Amino acid sequence: MSSGKKKTTNTTVSTNDPPAWSTGYFQQALNQAGKLSQRPYIGYGGPTVAGFSQDQEDAFTMNRANAAQNGQTQANANKYLNDTINGLNKNPYSGENPYLGNMIDAANRDITQRYTDSTLPTQLAQFNSGGAYGGSAMQQALSQGQQNLAQQLSDTNYQYRNADYDRQAQLYNQDQQLRQSALGFLPQLQQMGYADANQLLKQGSMQQLLNQQAINDDRAQFNEWRDWDTNNLGILTNALGSIRGGTGTETKTGDNPNYTSASQNAAGYAALIASLWN
């Protein structure tokens, strides 16, 4: 005799079959997918990177010009410094002053004229009034007067030339000081040359950024147009997938034809034994 366990059975129920009304949508999705798979590649034909703006190009040109000019200025400054160190810088104010000779001659004429018009007549008058005119004392006085005149003329010549030399040295020193002061402003002047170009470059960079944003927007709109059918197909296939369903297993409780209770088993065993004795 056999006996079963529980009076339950497991039944697998297939739910794969879609609703009948959705058949047309599945066919539509299949047709659309076939068309999209045969469509040729459509590439974006516009620019992808914004080029330099006109302001940037102008700034580049200005910076190149500044670099060339500053390079020449720097070379001149280096030459001046090296010549100064080596003692090669000559005083441009040195040399014969074309007006110095005339100035000395004019001063000497004044000195000579004062001597002849005042000093000499006074001496002659003194000796004449004293009755010593033409004597040795007079001759000695006149000789001394001539020596004094010559010394005054010589001193005047020296003074004028020495003053001219000092003037040349002073002008040279002032010139050197101005040149050295200008060298101190050289870095600042060079930076000022780049300042305007850099401001223009910043403005150009803003324009380039705006152009790049416009390109990105155009490309995004192109991609949206190109993928419009594909995206719509995705929406349709996702919707169809959600209504298609799947395979499930259901558990149901009912009579098991192989099940026998304990009393049924006992009666069966008794009948079997009885048959053996008969």
Short mmCIF file of N, CA, C and O in Angstrom, two decimals, residues 60-192:
data_model
loop_
_atom_site.label_atom_id
_atom_site.label_comp_id
_atom_site.label_asym_id
_atom_site.label_seq_id
_atom_site.Cartn_x
_atom_site.Cartn_y
_atom_site.Cartn_z
N PHE A 60 46.96 88.87 -29.47
CA PHE A 60 48.17 88.11 -29.81
C PHE A 60 49.14 88.98 -30.62
O PHE A 60 50.35 88.95 -30.39
N THR A 61 48.59 89.73 -31.59
CA THR A 61 49.44 90.59 -32.41
C THR A 61 50.11 91.67 -31.56
O THR A 61 51.30 91.97 -31.72
N MET A 62 49.33 92.25 -30.64
CA MET A 62 49.90 93.28 -29.76
C MET A 62 51.00 92.71 -28.87
O MET A 62 52.05 93.33 -28.66
N ASN A 63 50.77 91.52 -28.34
CA ASN A 63 51.78 90.90 -27.48
C ASN A 63 53.06 90.59 -28.25
O ASN A 63 54.16 90.73 -27.72
N ARG A 64 52.91 90.14 -29.49
CA ARG A 64 54.10 89.88 -30.31
C ARG A 64 54.87 91.18 -30.55
O ARG A 64 56.11 91.20 -30.48
N ALA A 65 54.13 92.26 -30.86
CA ALA A 65 54.79 93.55 -31.09
C ALA A 65 55.47 94.05 -29.81
O ALA A 65 56.59 94.57 -29.86
N ASN A 66 54.79 93.88 -28.69
CA ASN A 66 55.39 94.30 -27.41
C ASN A 66 56.64 93.50 -27.10
O ASN A 66 57.64 94.04 -26.60
N ALA A 67 56.58 92.20 -27.38
CA ALA A 67 57.74 91.35 -27.10
C ALA A 67 58.94 91.77 -27.95
O ALA A 67 60.08 91.83 -27.46
N ALA A 68 58.68 92.08 -29.24
CA ALA A 68 59.78 92.51 -30.11
C ALA A 68 60.35 93.86 -29.66
O ALA A 68 61.57 94.05 -29.60
N GLN A 69 59.46 94.79 -29.34
CA GLN A 69 59.91 96.11 -28.91
C GLN A 69 60.64 96.04 -27.57
O GLN A 69 61.69 96.66 -27.39
N ASN A 70 60.08 95.27 -26.64
CA ASN A 70 60.72 95.14 -25.34
C ASN A 70 62.07 94.44 -25.44
O ASN A 70 63.00 94.74 -24.68
N GLY A 71 62.17 93.51 -26.37
CA GLY A 71 63.44 92.84 -26.57
C GLY A 71 64.52 93.79 -27.04
O GLY A 71 65.66 93.75 -26.56
N GLN A 72 64.17 94.69 -27.97
CA GLN A 72 65.13 95.67 -28.45
C GLN A 72 65.48 96.67 -27.35
O GLN A 72 66.65 97.06 -27.18
N THR A 73 64.46 97.08 -26.58
CA THR A 73 64.71 98.01 -25.47
C THR A 73 65.62 97.36 -24.42
O THR A 73 66.54 98.01 -23.89
N GLN A 74 65.38 96.11 -24.15
CA GLN A 74 66.21 95.40 -23.18
C GLN A 74 67.65 95.28 -23.68
O GLN A 74 68.61 95.42 -22.90
N ALA A 75 67.80 95.03 -24.97
CA ALA A 75 69.15 94.93 -25.54
C ALA A 75 69.88 96.27 -25.43
O ALA A 75 71.08 96.32 -25.10
N ASN A 76 69.17 97.37 -25.69
CA ASN A 76 69.79 98.69 -25.56
C ASN A 76 70.20 98.97 -24.11
O ASN A 76 71.27 99.55 -23.85
N ALA A 77 69.33 98.59 -23.18
CA ALA A 77 69.64 98.80 -21.77
C ALA A 77 70.86 97.98 -21.34
O ALA A 77 71.73 98.48 -20.60
N ASN A 78 70.93 96.76 -21.80
CA ASN A 78 72.08 95.91 -21.46
C ASN A 78 73.38 96.49 -22.02
O ASN A 78 74.42 96.47 -21.35
N LYS A 79 73.31 97.00 -23.25
CA LYS A 79 74.51 97.59 -23.85
C LYS A 79 74.96 98.82 -23.07
O LYS A 79 76.16 99.03 -22.82
N TYR A 80 74.01 99.64 -22.68
CA TYR A 80 74.36 100.84 -21.92
C TYR A 80 75.01 100.48 -20.59
O TYR A 80 76.02 101.07 -20.19
N LEU A 81 74.43 99.49 -19.90
CA LEU A 81 75.01 99.08 -18.62
C LEU A 81 76.41 98.50 -18.80
O LEU A 81 77.33 98.81 -18.02
N ASN A 82 76.57 97.67 -19.80
CA ASN A 82 77.90 97.09 -20.04
C ASN A 82 78.92 98.16 -20.41
O ASN A 82 80.08 98.12 -19.95
N ASP A 83 78.53 99.12 -21.24
CA ASP A 83 79.45 100.20 -21.62
C ASP A 83 79.81 101.07 -20.41
O ASP A 83 80.94 101.54 -20.28
N THR A 84 78.83 101.26 -19.53
CA THR A 84 79.10 102.05 -18.32
C THR A 84 80.09 101.34 -17.42
O THR A 84 81.03 101.94 -16.88
N ILE A 85 79.87 100.04 -17.26
CA ILE A 85 80.77 99.26 -16.42
C ILE A 85 82.19 99.26 -16.99
O ILE A 85 83.19 99.37 -16.26
N ASN A 86 82.28 99.17 -18.30
CA ASN A 86 83.59 99.11 -18.96
C ASN A 86 84.17 100.49 -19.25
O ASN A 86 85.26 100.60 -19.84
N GLY A 87 83.47 101.55 -18.85
CA GLY A 87 83.99 102.90 -19.06
C GLY A 87 83.98 103.35 -20.50
O GLY A 87 84.80 104.18 -20.91
N LEU A 88 83.06 102.83 -21.28
CA LEU A 88 83.03 103.15 -22.70
C LEU A 88 82.07 104.29 -23.03
O LEU A 88 82.05 104.77 -24.17
N ASN A 89 81.26 104.68 -22.07
CA ASN A 89 80.32 105.76 -22.32
C ASN A 89 81.05 107.11 -22.27
O ASN A 89 81.54 107.53 -21.23
N LYS A 90 81.14 107.78 -23.38
CA LYS A 90 81.83 109.06 -23.46
C LYS A 90 80.86 110.21 -23.17
O LYS A 90 79.65 110.10 -23.38
N ASN A 91 81.47 111.28 -22.69
CA ASN A 91 80.66 112.46 -22.37
C ASN A 91 80.29 113.18 -23.67
O ASN A 91 81.16 113.72 -24.36
N PRO A 92 79.01 113.18 -24.03
CA PRO A 92 78.63 113.84 -25.29
C PRO A 92 78.76 115.36 -25.22
O PRO A 92 78.68 116.03 -26.25
N TYR A 93 78.94 115.89 -23.99
CA TYR A 93 79.02 117.35 -23.84
C TYR A 93 80.47 117.84 -23.79
O TYR A 93 80.71 119.03 -23.65
N SER A 94 81.41 116.92 -23.89
CA SER A 94 82.82 117.31 -23.86
C SER A 94 83.25 117.84 -25.23
O SER A 94 82.53 117.71 -26.22
N GLY A 95 84.45 118.42 -25.27
CA GLY A 95 84.95 118.98 -26.52
C GLY A 95 84.97 120.50 -26.48
O GLY A 95 84.55 121.14 -25.51
N GLU A 96 85.49 121.06 -27.52
CA GLU A 96 85.64 122.51 -27.60
C GLU A 96 84.28 123.19 -27.73
O GLU A 96 83.47 122.85 -28.60
N ASN A 97 84.08 124.14 -26.85
CA ASN A 97 82.86 124.92 -26.91
C ASN A 97 83.05 126.04 -27.94
O ASN A 97 83.93 126.89 -27.78
N PRO A 98 82.27 126.06 -29.00
CA PRO A 98 82.51 127.09 -30.04
C PRO A 98 82.27 128.51 -29.54
O PRO A 98 82.76 129.47 -30.16
N TYR A 99 81.59 128.66 -28.45
CA TYR A 99 81.31 129.99 -27.91
C TYR A 99 82.30 130.39 -26.81
O TYR A 99 82.31 131.56 -26.40
N LEU A 100 83.09 129.41 -26.34
CA LEU A 100 83.98 129.69 -25.22
C LEU A 100 85.06 130.71 -25.62
O LEU A 100 85.37 131.65 -24.85
N GLY A 101 85.66 130.55 -26.78
CA GLY A 101 86.71 131.47 -27.22
C GLY A 101 86.21 132.91 -27.32
O GLY A 101 86.90 133.85 -26.91
N ASN A 102 85.02 133.06 -27.85
CA ASN A 102 84.46 134.41 -27.95
C ASN A 102 84.21 135.02 -26.58
O ASN A 102 84.40 136.24 -26.38
N MET A 103 83.77 134.15 -25.65
CA MET A 103 83.52 134.65 -24.30
C MET A 103 84.82 135.10 -23.64
O MET A 103 84.88 136.16 -22.98
N ILE A 104 85.88 134.31 -23.82
CA ILE A 104 87.19 134.67 -23.23
C ILE A 104 87.74 135.94 -23.87
O ILE A 104 88.25 136.84 -23.17
N ASP A 105 87.63 136.03 -25.18
CA ASP A 105 88.12 137.22 -25.87
C ASP A 105 87.38 138.47 -25.42
O ASP A 105 87.99 139.55 -25.22
N ALA A 106 86.08 138.33 -25.24
CA ALA A 106 85.30 139.49 -24.81
C ALA A 106 85.70 139.91 -23.40
O ALA A 106 85.84 141.12 -23.11
N ALA A 107 85.91 138.92 -22.52
CA ALA A 107 86.33 139.24 -21.14
C ALA A 107 87.71 139.88 -21.14
O ALA A 107 87.96 140.84 -20.40
N ASN A 108 88.63 139.38 -21.95
CA ASN A 108 89.99 139.93 -22.00
C ASN A 108 90.01 141.35 -22.56
O ASN A 108 90.80 142.20 -22.13
N ARG A 109 89.12 141.60 -23.52
CA ARG A 109 89.06 142.96 -24.06
C ARG A 109 88.60 143.94 -22.99
O ARG A 109 89.10 145.07 -22.89
N ASP A 110 87.65 143.46 -22.18
CA ASP A 110 87.17 144.34 -21.11
C ASP A 110 88.28 144.61 -20.09
O ASP A 110 88.46 145.75 -19.63
N ILE A 111 89.04 143.56 -19.76
CA ILE A 111 90.14 143.73 -18.80
C ILE A 111 91.22 144.66 -19.38
O ILE A 111 91.72 145.57 -18.69
N THR A 112 91.57 144.44 -20.63
CA THR A 112 92.59 145.25 -21.27
C THR A 112 92.14 146.70 -21.39
O THR A 112 92.93 147.64 -21.18
N GLN A 113 90.87 146.84 -21.73
CA GLN A 113 90.37 148.20 -21.88
C GLN A 113 90.35 148.93 -20.54
O GLN A 113 90.67 150.13 -20.48
N ARG A 114 90.01 148.25 -19.48
CA ARG A 114 90.03 148.89 -18.16
C ARG A 114 91.47 149.28 -17.78
O ARG A 114 91.72 150.32 -17.16
N TYR A 115 92.41 148.45 -18.19
CA TYR A 115 93.82 148.74 -17.88
C TYR A 115 94.30 149.96 -18.65
O TYR A 115 94.92 150.87 -18.09
N THR A 116 94.01 149.96 -19.95
CA THR A 116 94.50 151.06 -20.79
C THR A 116 93.74 152.35 -20.54
O THR A 116 94.30 153.46 -20.69
N ASP A 117 92.46 152.23 -20.17
CA ASP A 117 91.66 153.44 -20.00
C ASP A 117 91.70 153.99 -18.57
O ASP A 117 91.41 155.17 -18.36
N SER A 118 92.09 153.11 -17.62
CA SER A 118 92.03 153.58 -16.23
C SER A 118 93.33 153.37 -15.47
O SER A 118 93.91 154.32 -14.94
N THR A 119 93.79 152.12 -15.45
CA THR A 119 94.96 151.81 -14.62
C THR A 119 96.21 152.51 -15.13
O THR A 119 96.94 153.18 -14.37
N LEU A 120 96.51 152.36 -16.42
CA LEU A 120 97.73 152.95 -16.98
C LEU A 120 97.71 154.48 -16.91
O LEU A 120 98.71 155.09 -16.47
N PRO A 121 96.66 155.15 -17.31
CA PRO A 121 96.67 156.62 -17.20
C PRO A 121 96.83 157.11 -15.77
O PRO A 121 97.47 158.14 -15.52
N THR A 122 96.26 156.38 -14.83
CA THR A 122 96.40 156.79 -13.43
C THR A 122 97.85 156.71 -12.98
O THR A 122 98.36 157.60 -12.29
N GLN A 123 98.51 155.60 -13.37
CA GLN A 123 99.93 155.47 -13.01
C GLN A 123 100.77 156.57 -13.64
O GLN A 123 101.64 157.18 -12.99
N LEU A 124 100.56 156.86 -14.91
CA LEU A 124 101.35 157.88 -15.61
C LEU A 124 101.12 159.26 -14.99
O LEU A 124 102.06 160.08 -14.85
N ALA A 125 99.88 159.48 -14.61
CA ALA A 125 99.59 160.78 -14.00
C ALA A 125 100.29 160.92 -12.67
O ALA A 125 100.78 162.02 -12.32
N GLN A 126 100.33 159.84 -11.93
CA GLN A 126 101.00 159.88 -10.62
C GLN A 126 102.49 160.18 -10.78
O GLN A 126 103.07 161.02 -10.05
N PHE A 127 103.16 159.50 -11.70
CA PHE A 127 104.61 159.72 -11.90
C PHE A 127 104.86 161.11 -12.49
O PHE A 127 105.87 161.76 -12.18
N ASN A 128 103.94 161.56 -13.33
CA ASN A 128 104.13 162.86 -13.95
C ASN A 128 103.99 163.99 -12.92
O ASN A 128 104.77 164.97 -12.92
N SER A 129 103.02 163.82 -12.05
CA SER A 129 102.82 164.85 -11.03
C SER A 129 103.93 164.85 -10.00
O SER A 129 104.23 165.86 -9.38
N GLY A 130 104.57 163.72 -9.82
CA GLY A 130 105.64 163.62 -8.83
C GLY A 130 107.01 163.92 -9.41
O GLY A 130 108.02 163.80 -8.70
N GLY A 131 107.05 164.25 -10.69
CA GLY A 131 108.32 164.58 -11.32
C GLY A 131 109.21 163.38 -11.55
O GLY A 131 110.41 163.54 -11.77
N ALA A 132 108.62 162.21 -11.53
CA ALA A 132 109.42 160.98 -11.73
C ALA A 132 109.05 160.31 -13.04
O ALA A 132 109.28 159.10 -13.22
N TYR A 133 108.47 161.10 -13.96
CA TYR A 133 108.04 160.50 -15.22
C TYR A 133 109.25 160.06 -16.03
O TYR A 133 110.19 160.84 -16.21
N GLY A 134 109.25 158.81 -16.47
CA GLY A 134 110.33 158.26 -17.27
C GLY A 134 111.46 157.67 -16.46
O GLY A 134 112.39 157.09 -17.01
N GLY A 135 111.36 157.72 -15.14
CA GLY A 135 112.41 157.16 -14.31
C GLY A 135 112.28 155.67 -14.15
O GLY A 135 111.38 155.00 -14.67
N SER A 136 113.22 155.11 -13.44
CA SER A 136 113.25 153.67 -13.23
C SER A 136 112.05 153.18 -12.43
O SER A 136 111.52 152.08 -12.65
N ALA A 137 111.60 154.01 -11.49
CA ALA A 137 110.43 153.60 -10.70
C ALA A 137 109.20 153.47 -11.59
O ALA A 137 108.38 152.57 -11.45
N MET A 138 109.12 154.43 -12.54
CA MET A 138 108.00 154.38 -13.47
C MET A 138 108.07 153.14 -14.36
O MET A 138 107.07 152.45 -14.60
N GLN A 139 109.26 152.88 -14.85
CA GLN A 139 109.44 151.73 -15.70
C GLN A 139 109.10 150.43 -14.95
O GLN A 139 108.47 149.51 -15.48
N GLN A 140 109.51 150.37 -13.70
CA GLN A 140 109.22 149.18 -12.90
C GLN A 140 107.71 149.05 -12.64
O GLN A 140 107.16 147.96 -12.70
N ALA A 141 107.06 150.16 -12.38
CA ALA A 141 105.63 150.13 -12.14
C ALA A 141 104.87 149.71 -13.39
O ALA A 141 103.92 148.94 -13.33
N LEU A 142 105.31 150.27 -14.54
CA LEU A 142 104.64 149.89 -15.79
C LEU A 142 104.85 148.40 -16.09
O LEU A 142 103.93 147.71 -16.58
N SER A 143 106.06 147.93 -15.84
CA SER A 143 106.34 146.51 -16.06
C SER A 143 105.48 145.63 -15.16
O SER A 143 104.93 144.61 -15.58
N GLN A 144 105.37 146.06 -13.92
CA GLN A 144 104.53 145.29 -12.99
C GLN A 144 103.07 145.33 -13.41
O GLN A 144 102.34 144.34 -13.32
N GLY A 145 102.67 146.47 -13.92
CA GLY A 145 101.28 146.59 -14.41
C GLY A 145 101.02 145.67 -15.59
O GLY A 145 99.95 145.06 -15.70
N GLN A 146 101.99 145.58 -16.48
CA GLN A 146 101.85 144.67 -17.63
C GLN A 146 101.76 143.20 -17.16
O GLN A 146 100.98 142.42 -17.70
N GLN A 147 102.60 142.88 -16.17
CA GLN A 147 102.55 141.50 -15.64
C GLN A 147 101.18 141.22 -14.98
O GLN A 147 100.63 140.13 -15.14
N ASN A 148 100.70 142.21 -14.25
CA ASN A 148 99.38 142.03 -13.63
C ASN A 148 98.29 141.86 -14.68
O ASN A 148 97.37 141.04 -14.53
N LEU A 149 98.40 142.62 -15.74
CA LEU A 149 97.41 142.50 -16.83
C LEU A 149 97.47 141.11 -17.45
O LEU A 149 96.43 140.48 -17.70
N ALA A 150 98.69 140.66 -17.71
CA ALA A 150 98.84 139.33 -18.32
C ALA A 150 98.30 138.24 -17.39
O ALA A 150 97.66 137.27 -17.83
N GLN A 151 98.54 138.39 -16.08
CA GLN A 151 98.05 137.41 -15.11
C GLN A 151 96.52 137.41 -15.06
O GLN A 151 95.88 136.35 -15.00
N GLN A 152 95.95 138.62 -15.13
CA GLN A 152 94.49 138.70 -15.13
C GLN A 152 93.89 138.04 -16.38
O GLN A 152 92.87 137.34 -16.31
N LEU A 153 94.54 138.30 -17.50
CA LEU A 153 94.07 137.66 -18.74
C LEU A 153 94.18 136.15 -18.68
O LEU A 153 93.28 135.43 -19.12
N SER A 154 95.31 135.67 -18.11
CA SER A 154 95.50 134.23 -17.97
C SER A 154 94.49 133.63 -17.00
O SER A 154 93.91 132.56 -17.25
N ASP A 155 94.29 134.33 -15.88
CA ASP A 155 93.32 133.84 -14.90
C ASP A 155 91.90 133.80 -15.49
O ASP A 155 91.13 132.86 -15.24
N THR A 156 91.58 134.81 -16.26
CA THR A 156 90.25 134.84 -16.88
C THR A 156 90.07 133.66 -17.84
O THR A 156 89.01 133.00 -17.87
N ASN A 157 91.12 133.41 -18.63
CA ASN A 157 91.08 132.28 -19.56
C ASN A 157 90.90 130.97 -18.80
O ASN A 157 90.07 130.12 -19.17
N TYR A 158 91.62 130.81 -17.70
CA TYR A 158 91.52 129.58 -16.90
C TYR A 158 90.14 129.46 -16.27
O TYR A 158 89.53 128.37 -16.25
N GLN A 159 89.66 130.54 -15.72
CA GLN A 159 88.37 130.50 -15.05
C GLN A 159 87.24 130.11 -16.03
O GLN A 159 86.38 129.28 -15.70
N TYR A 160 87.28 130.71 -17.17
CA TYR A 160 86.23 130.41 -18.16
C TYR A 160 86.31 128.96 -18.63
O TYR A 160 85.29 128.27 -18.77
N ARG A 161 87.52 128.50 -18.90
CA ARG A 161 87.67 127.12 -19.37
C ARG A 161 87.34 126.12 -18.26
O ARG A 161 86.75 125.07 -18.51
N ASN A 162 87.73 126.43 -17.03
CA ASN A 162 87.42 125.54 -15.91
C ASN A 162 85.91 125.49 -15.67
O ASN A 162 85.33 124.42 -15.40
N ALA A 163 85.27 126.65 -15.78
CA ALA A 163 83.81 126.68 -15.62
C ALA A 163 83.13 125.89 -16.73
O ALA A 163 82.13 125.18 -16.50
N ASP A 164 83.67 125.98 -17.94
CA ASP A 164 83.10 125.21 -19.05
C ASP A 164 83.28 123.71 -18.82
O ASP A 164 82.37 122.91 -19.12
N TYR A 165 84.44 123.33 -18.32
CA TYR A 165 84.67 121.91 -18.02
C TYR A 165 83.71 121.41 -16.94
O TYR A 165 83.15 120.31 -17.05
N ASP A 166 83.55 122.21 -15.90
CA ASP A 166 82.62 121.82 -14.83
C ASP A 166 81.19 121.71 -15.36
O ASP A 166 80.43 120.81 -14.97
N ARG A 167 80.86 122.62 -16.29
CA ARG A 167 79.52 122.56 -16.89
C ARG A 167 79.35 121.28 -17.70
O ARG A 167 78.29 120.61 -17.63
N GLN A 168 80.37 120.90 -18.45
CA GLN A 168 80.31 119.66 -19.22
C GLN A 168 80.15 118.45 -18.30
O GLN A 168 79.35 117.54 -18.57
N ALA A 169 80.91 118.43 -17.22
CA ALA A 169 80.84 117.32 -16.28
C ALA A 169 79.47 117.26 -15.61
O ALA A 169 78.90 116.18 -15.40
N GLN A 170 78.93 118.42 -15.29
CA GLN A 170 77.63 118.47 -14.64
C GLN A 170 76.54 117.96 -15.60
O GLN A 170 75.65 117.19 -15.20
N LEU A 171 76.59 118.41 -16.84
CA LEU A 171 75.62 117.95 -17.83
C LEU A 171 75.73 116.44 -18.05
O LEU A 171 74.72 115.74 -18.19
N TYR A 172 76.96 115.95 -18.08
CA TYR A 172 77.16 114.50 -18.27
C TYR A 172 76.59 113.72 -17.09
O TYR A 172 75.92 112.69 -17.26
N ASN A 173 76.86 114.20 -15.87
CA ASN A 173 76.34 113.51 -14.68
C ASN A 173 74.81 113.53 -14.66
O ASN A 173 74.17 112.53 -14.31
N GLN A 174 74.22 114.65 -15.02
CA GLN A 174 72.77 114.72 -15.08
C GLN A 174 72.22 113.76 -16.13
O GLN A 174 71.20 113.08 -15.91
N ASP A 175 72.91 113.69 -17.25
CA ASP A 175 72.48 112.77 -18.31
C ASP A 175 72.55 111.32 -17.84
O ASP A 175 71.63 110.53 -18.10
N GLN A 176 73.61 110.97 -17.14
CA GLN A 176 73.74 109.61 -16.65
C GLN A 176 72.68 109.29 -15.60
O GLN A 176 72.12 108.19 -15.57
N GLN A 177 72.40 110.25 -14.75
CA GLN A 177 71.37 110.03 -13.74
C GLN A 177 70.00 109.82 -14.37
O GLN A 177 69.22 108.96 -13.94
N LEU A 178 69.71 110.61 -15.41
CA LEU A 178 68.42 110.44 -16.10
C LEU A 178 68.34 109.08 -16.79
O LEU A 178 67.30 108.42 -16.76
N ARG A 179 69.42 108.66 -17.39
CA ARG A 179 69.44 107.36 -18.06
C ARG A 179 69.25 106.21 -17.05
O ARG A 179 68.49 105.27 -17.29
N GLN A 180 69.95 106.31 -15.93
CA GLN A 180 69.83 105.27 -14.92
C GLN A 180 68.43 105.27 -14.29
O GLN A 180 67.90 104.20 -13.96
N SER A 181 67.86 106.45 -14.12
CA SER A 181 66.48 106.50 -13.62
C SER A 181 65.52 105.86 -14.61
O SER A 181 64.57 105.17 -14.23
N ALA A 182 65.77 106.11 -15.90
CA ALA A 182 64.92 105.50 -16.92
C ALA A 182 65.02 103.98 -16.90
O ALA A 182 64.03 103.27 -17.12
N LEU A 183 66.22 103.46 -16.62
CA LEU A 183 66.37 102.01 -16.52
C LEU A 183 65.52 101.44 -15.40
O LEU A 183 65.00 100.32 -15.50
N GLY A 184 65.37 102.20 -14.31
CA GLY A 184 64.53 101.73 -13.21
C GLY A 184 63.08 101.60 -13.59
O GLY A 184 62.35 100.77 -13.03
N PHE A 185 62.62 102.40 -14.56
CA PHE A 185 61.23 102.33 -15.01
C PHE A 185 61.02 101.30 -16.12
O PHE A 185 59.88 101.08 -16.54
N LEU A 186 62.09 100.70 -16.59
CA LEU A 186 62.00 99.78 -17.72
C LEU A 186 61.03 98.62 -17.48
O LEU A 186 60.16 98.35 -18.32
N PRO A 187 61.14 97.88 -16.35
CA PRO A 187 60.19 96.77 -16.13
C PRO A 187 58.73 97.24 -16.10
O PRO A 187 57.85 96.59 -16.66
N GLN A 188 58.49 98.38 -15.45
CA GLN A 188 57.13 98.90 -15.37
C GLN A 188 56.60 99.28 -16.75
O GLN A 188 55.44 99.00 -17.10
N LEU A 189 57.44 99.92 -17.55
CA LEU A 189 57.03 100.31 -18.89
C LEU A 189 56.73 99.08 -19.76
O LEU A 189 55.79 99.07 -20.55
N GLN A 190 57.55 98.05 -19.61
CA GLN A 190 57.32 96.84 -20.38
C GLN A 190 56.00 96.18 -19.97
O GLN A 190 55.27 95.68 -20.82
N GLN A 191 55.70 96.16 -18.67
CA GLN A 191 54.44 95.58 -18.22
C GLN A 191 53.25 96.40 -18.69
O GLN A 191 52.19 95.84 -19.01
N MET A 192 53.41 97.72 -18.74
CA MET A 192 52.32 98.56 -19.23
C MET A 192 51.99 98.23 -20.69
O MET A 192 50.84 98.30 -21.11
#
